[in-house]
Coordinates of C-alpha atoms in Angstrom, one line a residue:
M16 CA 36.4 28.4 -20.1
S17 CA 34.5 28.9 -16.8
I18 CA 31.4 29.9 -18.7
L19 CA 31.7 26.7 -20.8
W20 CA 32.0 24.5 -17.7
L21 CA 28.9 26.3 -16.2
L22 CA 26.9 25.6 -19.3
M23 CA 27.9 22.0 -19.3
A24 CA 26.9 21.7 -15.6
L25 CA 23.5 23.2 -16.3
L26 CA 23.0 20.8 -19.2
M27 CA 23.8 17.8 -17.0
L28 CA 21.5 19.0 -14.3
S29 CA 18.7 19.5 -16.7
F30 CA 19.1 15.8 -17.9
V31 CA 19.0 14.6 -14.3
L32 CA 15.9 16.6 -13.4
L33 CA 14.1 15.5 -16.6
S34 CA 14.8 11.9 -15.6
V35 CA 13.6 12.4 -12.1
M36 CA 10.4 14.2 -13.2
R37 CA 9.8 11.5 -15.8
R38 CA 10.0 8.8 -13.2
R39 CA 8.0 10.6 -10.6
R40 CA 5.2 11.2 -13.0
G41 CA 5.1 7.4 -13.8
V42 CA 5.3 7.9 -17.5
I43 CA 7.2 5.5 -19.8
E44 CA 8.4 7.4 -22.8
Q45 CA 8.8 5.9 -26.2
V46 CA 12.3 4.9 -27.0
P47 CA 13.9 3.9 -30.3
P48 CA 14.4 0.2 -31.2
G49 CA 17.6 -1.2 -29.8
H50 CA 17.6 1.1 -26.8
P51 CA 17.9 -0.8 -23.5
D52 CA 14.5 0.6 -22.3
A53 CA 12.9 -0.9 -25.4
A54 CA 13.0 -4.4 -23.8
D55 CA 9.6 -6.0 -23.9
P56 CA 8.0 -7.0 -20.5
A57 CA 5.4 -9.0 -22.5
A58 CA 8.2 -11.5 -23.3
Y59 CA 8.1 -12.5 -19.6
G60 CA 4.4 -13.2 -19.6
F61 CA 3.7 -10.0 -17.6
V62 CA 0.2 -8.6 -17.6
R63 CA -0.6 -5.6 -19.9
Q64 CA -0.6 -2.3 -18.2
E65 CA -4.3 -1.7 -18.8
E66 CA -5.2 -5.1 -17.2
L67 CA -3.3 -4.6 -13.9
D68 CA -5.7 -5.0 -10.9
L69 CA -5.5 -2.1 -8.4
R70 CA -8.0 -3.7 -5.9
M71 CA -5.5 -5.7 -4.0
P72 CA -1.7 -6.4 -3.7
G73 CA -2.0 -10.1 -4.6
P74 CA -4.5 -12.7 -5.5
D75 CA -7.4 -13.6 -3.3
Q76 CA -9.8 -15.4 -5.6
D77 CA -12.6 -15.7 -3.0
L78 CA -12.5 -12.0 -2.4
L79 CA -12.4 -11.2 -6.1
D80 CA -15.4 -13.5 -6.8
V81 CA -17.4 -11.9 -4.0
L82 CA -16.5 -8.3 -5.0
D83 CA -17.6 -9.0 -8.5
L84 CA -20.9 -10.5 -7.3
V85 CA -21.7 -7.7 -4.9
Q86 CA -20.9 -5.0 -7.3
R87 CA -22.8 -6.7 -10.1
T88 CA -26.0 -7.5 -8.1
Q89 CA -25.7 -4.8 -5.4
D90 CA -26.5 -7.6 -2.9
Y91 CA -24.3 -7.5 0.2
R92 CA -25.0 -11.1 1.4
A93 CA -22.0 -12.7 -0.2
A94 CA -19.7 -10.1 1.5
S95 CA -21.3 -10.8 4.9
Q96 CA -20.8 -14.5 4.5
L97 CA -17.2 -14.2 3.4
L98 CA -16.3 -12.0 6.4
A99 CA -18.2 -14.3 8.8
G100 CA -16.0 -17.1 7.6
T101 CA -12.8 -15.2 7.9
E102 CA -10.8 -15.6 11.1
T103 CA -10.6 -12.5 13.2
E104 CA -7.0 -12.6 14.2
G105 CA -5.5 -13.1 10.7
E106 CA -4.3 -10.7 8.0
P107 CA -7.0 -11.7 5.4
R108 CA -9.9 -10.2 7.5
W109 CA -8.2 -6.8 7.6
Q110 CA -7.4 -6.9 3.9
R111 CA -11.0 -7.9 3.0
V112 CA -12.5 -5.2 5.2
Q113 CA -10.3 -2.7 3.4
A114 CA -11.3 -4.1 0.0
F115 CA -15.0 -4.0 0.6
A116 CA -14.8 -0.4 2.0
G117 CA -12.6 0.7 -0.8
A118 CA -15.0 -0.8 -3.4
A119 CA -17.9 1.1 -1.9
A120 CA -16.0 4.3 -1.6
L121 CA -14.9 4.1 -5.3
E122 CA -18.4 3.4 -6.4
L123 CA -19.7 6.4 -4.5
Q124 CA -16.9 8.6 -6.1
Q125 CA -17.9 7.4 -9.6
R126 CA -21.6 7.7 -9.0
P127 CA -22.3 10.3 -6.3
G128 CA -26.1 10.0 -7.0
G129 CA -28.6 12.6 -7.7
V130 CA -32.3 13.2 -8.1
H131 CA -32.8 10.3 -10.5
E132 CA -29.7 8.2 -9.7
T133 CA -28.9 5.9 -6.8
P134 CA -25.5 6.6 -5.3
G135 CA -22.7 4.1 -5.7
G136 CA -22.0 1.8 -2.8
Q137 CA -25.7 1.5 -1.9
W138 CA -25.2 -2.2 -1.0
L139 CA -23.1 -1.1 2.0
R140 CA -25.9 1.2 3.3
V141 CA -28.5 -1.5 2.9
W142 CA -26.2 -4.0 4.6
R143 CA -25.7 -1.6 7.5
A144 CA -29.5 -0.9 7.8
E145 CA -30.6 -4.5 7.6
Q146 CA -27.8 -6.1 9.7
P147 CA -26.9 -3.6 12.4
K148 CA -25.5 -6.4 14.6
D149 CA -23.2 -7.8 11.8
A150 CA -19.7 -7.3 13.1
G151 CA -18.2 -7.5 9.6
C152 CA -20.5 -4.8 8.3
A153 CA -19.7 -2.6 11.2
A154 CA -15.9 -2.9 10.5
V155 CA -16.4 -2.3 6.8
Y156 CA -18.6 0.8 7.4
A157 CA -16.0 2.2 9.8
E158 CA -13.2 1.7 7.3
F159 CA -15.5 3.2 4.6
L160 CA -15.9 6.4 6.6
V161 CA -12.1 6.6 7.2
Q162 CA -11.4 6.3 3.5
Q163 CA -14.1 8.9 2.7
A164 CA -12.5 11.3 5.1
W165 CA -9.1 10.9 3.4
R166 CA -10.5 11.0 -0.1
T167 CA -12.9 13.9 0.2
S168 CA -11.6 16.2 3.0
T169 CA -8.4 17.8 4.2
P170 CA -6.9 17.0 7.7
G171 CA -7.5 19.8 10.1
T172 CA -10.8 20.9 8.5
D173 CA -14.2 20.6 10.1
D174 CA -15.5 18.3 7.4
F175 CA -12.6 15.9 8.0
R176 CA -13.0 15.9 11.8
I177 CA -16.8 15.3 11.5
I178 CA -16.3 12.3 9.3
M179 CA -13.5 10.9 11.4
E180 CA -15.5 11.3 14.6
E181 CA -18.4 9.4 12.9
A182 CA -15.8 6.7 11.9
S183 CA -14.6 6.6 15.6
D184 CA -18.2 5.9 16.8
A185 CA -18.5 3.1 14.1
C186 CA -15.2 1.6 15.3
G187 CA -16.6 1.5 18.9
Q188 CA -19.7 -0.3 17.7
A189 CA -17.7 -2.8 15.7
A190 CA -15.5 -3.5 18.7
L191 CA -18.5 -4.2 20.9
L192 CA -19.9 -6.6 18.3
A193 CA -16.6 -8.6 18.1
P194 CA -14.5 -8.1 21.3
G195 CA -11.7 -10.3 20.1
D196 CA -11.4 -8.8 16.6
P197 CA -8.4 -6.5 16.2
V198 CA -9.8 -4.9 13.0
P199 CA -11.9 -2.2 14.6
Y200 CA -8.8 -1.0 16.5
I201 CA -6.6 -1.2 13.3
V202 CA -9.2 1.0 11.6
E203 CA -8.9 3.4 14.5
L204 CA -5.2 3.8 13.9
S205 CA -5.9 5.8 10.9
I206 CA -8.4 7.9 12.9
A207 CA -5.7 8.4 15.5
R208 CA -3.3 9.7 12.8
G209 CA -5.9 12.0 11.3
L210 CA -7.2 13.4 14.5
A211 CA -3.7 13.7 16.1
Y212 CA -4.3 11.5 19.2
P213 CA -1.8 12.3 21.9
Q214 CA 0.9 9.7 22.1
A215 CA -0.4 8.3 25.5
E216 CA -3.8 7.8 23.9
F217 CA -2.3 6.2 20.8
D218 CA -0.2 3.9 23.1
Q219 CA -3.4 2.7 24.8
L220 CA -5.0 1.9 21.4
W221 CA -1.9 0.1 20.3
L222 CA -1.9 -2.1 23.4
K223 CA -5.5 -3.2 22.6
I224 CA -4.2 -4.4 19.2
L225 CA -1.2 -6.2 20.7
D226 CA -3.5 -8.0 23.1
R227 CA -5.5 -9.4 20.2
A228 CA -2.9 -9.8 17.4
P229 CA 0.7 -9.0 18.5
N230 CA 2.3 -10.0 15.1
H231 CA -0.3 -8.5 12.8
M232 CA 1.7 -7.0 9.9
G233 CA -1.1 -4.8 8.6
A234 CA -1.6 -3.3 12.1
H235 CA 2.1 -2.5 12.3
L236 CA 2.1 -0.8 8.9
A237 CA -0.9 1.3 10.0
A238 CA 0.8 2.3 13.3
L239 CA 4.1 3.1 11.6
H240 CA 2.4 6.0 9.8
Y241 CA 1.6 7.7 13.1
W242 CA 5.2 7.6 14.2
C243 CA 6.5 9.0 11.0
E244 CA 8.1 12.5 10.7
K245 CA 5.3 13.8 8.5
W246 CA 2.7 13.0 11.1
H247 CA 3.1 12.8 14.8
G248 CA 6.6 11.3 15.4
S249 CA 10.0 11.6 13.9
R250 CA 12.4 9.6 11.7
E251 CA 14.1 8.2 14.8
Q252 CA 10.8 7.2 16.4
A253 CA 9.6 5.5 13.2
Y254 CA 12.9 3.6 12.8
S255 CA 12.8 2.6 16.5
F256 CA 9.3 1.3 16.2
A257 CA 10.1 -0.7 13.1
E258 CA 13.3 -2.1 14.3
A259 CA 11.8 -3.1 17.6
A260 CA 9.0 -5.0 15.8
A261 CA 11.5 -6.7 13.5
A262 CA 13.7 -7.7 16.5
R263 CA 10.8 -9.5 18.3
A264 CA 9.3 -11.0 15.1
P265 CA 8.9 -14.7 15.3
Q266 CA 10.5 -17.0 12.7
G267 CA 8.7 -16.6 9.4
S268 CA 7.1 -13.3 10.3
L269 CA 7.1 -10.5 7.7
L270 CA 7.6 -8.0 10.5
A271 CA 11.3 -8.3 9.8
A272 CA 10.5 -6.2 6.6
L273 CA 9.1 -3.3 8.6
P274 CA 12.3 -1.2 8.6
L275 CA 12.1 -1.1 4.8
F276 CA 8.7 0.6 5.1
A277 CA 10.1 3.1 7.6
V278 CA 12.9 3.9 5.2
F279 CA 10.4 4.4 2.4
E280 CA 8.2 6.7 4.5
H281 CA 11.3 9.0 5.0
L282 CA 12.7 9.1 1.5
P283 CA 13.5 12.6 0.3
E284 CA 11.1 14.0 -2.4
V285 CA 14.0 14.2 -4.9
N286 CA 17.2 12.4 -4.3
L287 CA 20.2 13.3 -6.5
V288 CA 22.9 11.6 -4.3
A289 CA 24.6 8.9 -6.2
G290 CA 24.5 5.5 -4.5
F291 CA 21.8 6.4 -2.0
Y292 CA 20.0 3.2 -2.7
Q293 CA 23.2 1.2 -2.1
S294 CA 23.8 3.0 1.2
E295 CA 24.1 1.0 4.4
V296 CA 20.7 1.9 5.9
V297 CA 18.8 1.1 2.7
T298 CA 20.8 -2.1 2.0
K299 CA 20.3 -3.3 5.6
A300 CA 16.6 -2.7 5.4
M301 CA 16.4 -4.4 2.0
H302 CA 18.3 -7.5 3.3
G303 CA 15.9 -7.7 6.2
A304 CA 12.9 -7.6 3.9
L305 CA 14.5 -10.2 1.5
H306 CA 15.1 -12.5 4.5
A307 CA 11.5 -12.0 5.6
V308 CA 10.2 -12.9 2.1
H309 CA 12.4 -16.0 1.9
S310 CA 11.3 -17.2 5.4
A311 CA 7.6 -16.4 5.1
R312 CA 4.9 -18.9 4.3
P313 CA 4.1 -18.8 0.6
D314 CA 0.4 -18.2 1.4
D315 CA 1.1 -15.3 3.8
P316 CA -1.4 -12.6 2.7
M317 CA 1.0 -9.8 3.5
L318 CA 3.8 -11.3 1.3
A319 CA 2.7 -9.3 -1.7
H320 CA 2.9 -6.0 0.2
V321 CA 6.6 -6.6 0.9
R322 CA 7.4 -7.8 -2.6
H323 CA 5.9 -4.7 -4.1
L324 CA 8.0 -2.4 -1.9
L325 CA 11.1 -4.5 -2.6
I326 CA 10.6 -4.0 -6.4
F327 CA 10.7 -0.3 -5.9
F328 CA 14.0 -0.4 -3.9
L329 CA 15.7 -3.2 -5.9
V330 CA 15.1 -1.3 -9.2
R331 CA 16.4 1.9 -7.6
A332 CA 19.5 0.0 -6.4
E333 CA 19.9 -1.6 -9.9
R334 CA 19.6 -5.1 -8.5
W335 CA 17.8 -6.2 -11.6
Q336 CA 17.7 -10.0 -11.2
E337 CA 16.3 -9.8 -7.7
A338 CA 13.8 -7.2 -8.8
M339 CA 12.7 -9.6 -11.6
H340 CA 12.3 -12.4 -9.2
Q341 CA 9.9 -10.3 -7.1
L342 CA 8.0 -9.1 -10.2
I343 CA 7.2 -12.6 -11.4
Q344 CA 5.6 -13.4 -8.0
V345 CA 3.2 -10.4 -7.9
D346 CA 2.7 -9.2 -11.4
G347 CA -1.0 -8.6 -12.2
H348 CA -2.0 -7.0 -8.9
I349 CA -0.7 -3.6 -7.8
G350 CA -2.9 -2.5 -4.9
A351 CA 0.1 -1.8 -2.6
L352 CA 2.7 0.7 -1.8
P353 CA 4.4 2.4 -3.5
W354 CA 2.1 2.3 -6.6
T355 CA -1.1 3.4 -4.8
L356 CA 0.5 6.7 -3.9
S357 CA 0.7 7.6 -7.6
A358 CA -2.0 9.4 -9.6
D359 CA -1.7 6.5 -12.1
P360 CA -0.6 3.4 -10.2
A361 CA -0.6 1.1 -13.3
A362 CA 1.7 3.4 -15.2
E363 CA 4.0 3.8 -12.2
F364 CA 4.2 0.0 -11.7
A365 CA 4.7 -0.5 -15.5
L366 CA 7.6 2.0 -15.5
Y367 CA 9.5 0.1 -12.7
R368 CA 8.7 -3.2 -14.4
A369 CA 10.1 -1.9 -17.7
L370 CA 13.2 -0.6 -16.0
A371 CA 13.8 -4.0 -14.3
V372 CA 13.4 -5.8 -17.6
A373 CA 15.7 -3.4 -19.4
G374 CA 18.4 -3.6 -16.7
Y375 CA 18.1 -7.4 -16.5
E376 CA 18.5 -7.8 -20.3
A377 CA 21.3 -5.2 -20.4
N378 CA 23.3 -7.5 -18.1
G379 CA 22.7 -10.6 -20.2
G380 CA 19.4 -11.8 -18.8
S381 CA 16.5 -13.1 -20.9
P382 CA 13.2 -14.9 -20.4
A383 CA 15.0 -18.2 -20.7
T384 CA 17.5 -17.4 -17.9
L385 CA 15.0 -16.1 -15.4
P386 CA 14.3 -18.7 -12.7
G387 CA 10.6 -19.2 -11.7

């Protein structure tokens, strides 16, 4: 009898591990008709998986139009004009700098160039050469170098350090060109993490950002990485940083959602503990993020970032209706955590979306009952 119980336990464990691996790989397996997971996301008007846009977390039509124009013509001038007209203290400037840098880095990855081929992202090099005093270009170039370091090198290697030191010089130039702009210092936060700035040096950098944009959500997210256990802090330091920011957040600020990002950064690789996502620490962080979402301005450019992370946690917690409400607000754009950490972000997002739809319908929901 003991052998039989052992075999049954091993069989149960194999099913759990198979489910975990299937979800971690971001693959939606085919299921037979009538199975709950066979619910059709298309019935809710959701975008097809192959049409999901990885470039940004939510819509920014001006940015999309300019990105398309720059990449089609390889002429940087529209990008320069857009950044020149974007206020320095707000979140959109940081997101647009990231998007332009990421587009150039992706082009270079796809077309590294050769004897008879121009490398991708050439428009950024031309922009840098022709407009050396353009503050927007300087910030984009610094972020481009940072992304190149993380994409092509390994932290701790000479190649990584060399690229990051060049990025640090570019940040310094960008800061001189626009003294009130927090973006060059936000870019440097990633350099500080990669080059392991001592905490006293990191604190000085952080104070420069607080002087310019004390409630900048993007800056807080970038700083949180430094304080995480896997980098230069600890779980306690990361939670403390996030909770302090949430506590001092003004009404309507999305900083109240920062503790949920701290929880996400410290999730175990594989969690088999039943009810973990209904635990007090996770539930409290989710409620803070939900409150932040409900209180924020509808046009807050960071709102989509919080909604995407909420989808991940709400699905894991089997809070299907709330997950569906977040999905209908952001579907179509997936350039945010947690999807961007996956090798196939579109498949990962589509998996969670399908699970949300299946759970919603299994509990009596339908397209007709989902509020807008």
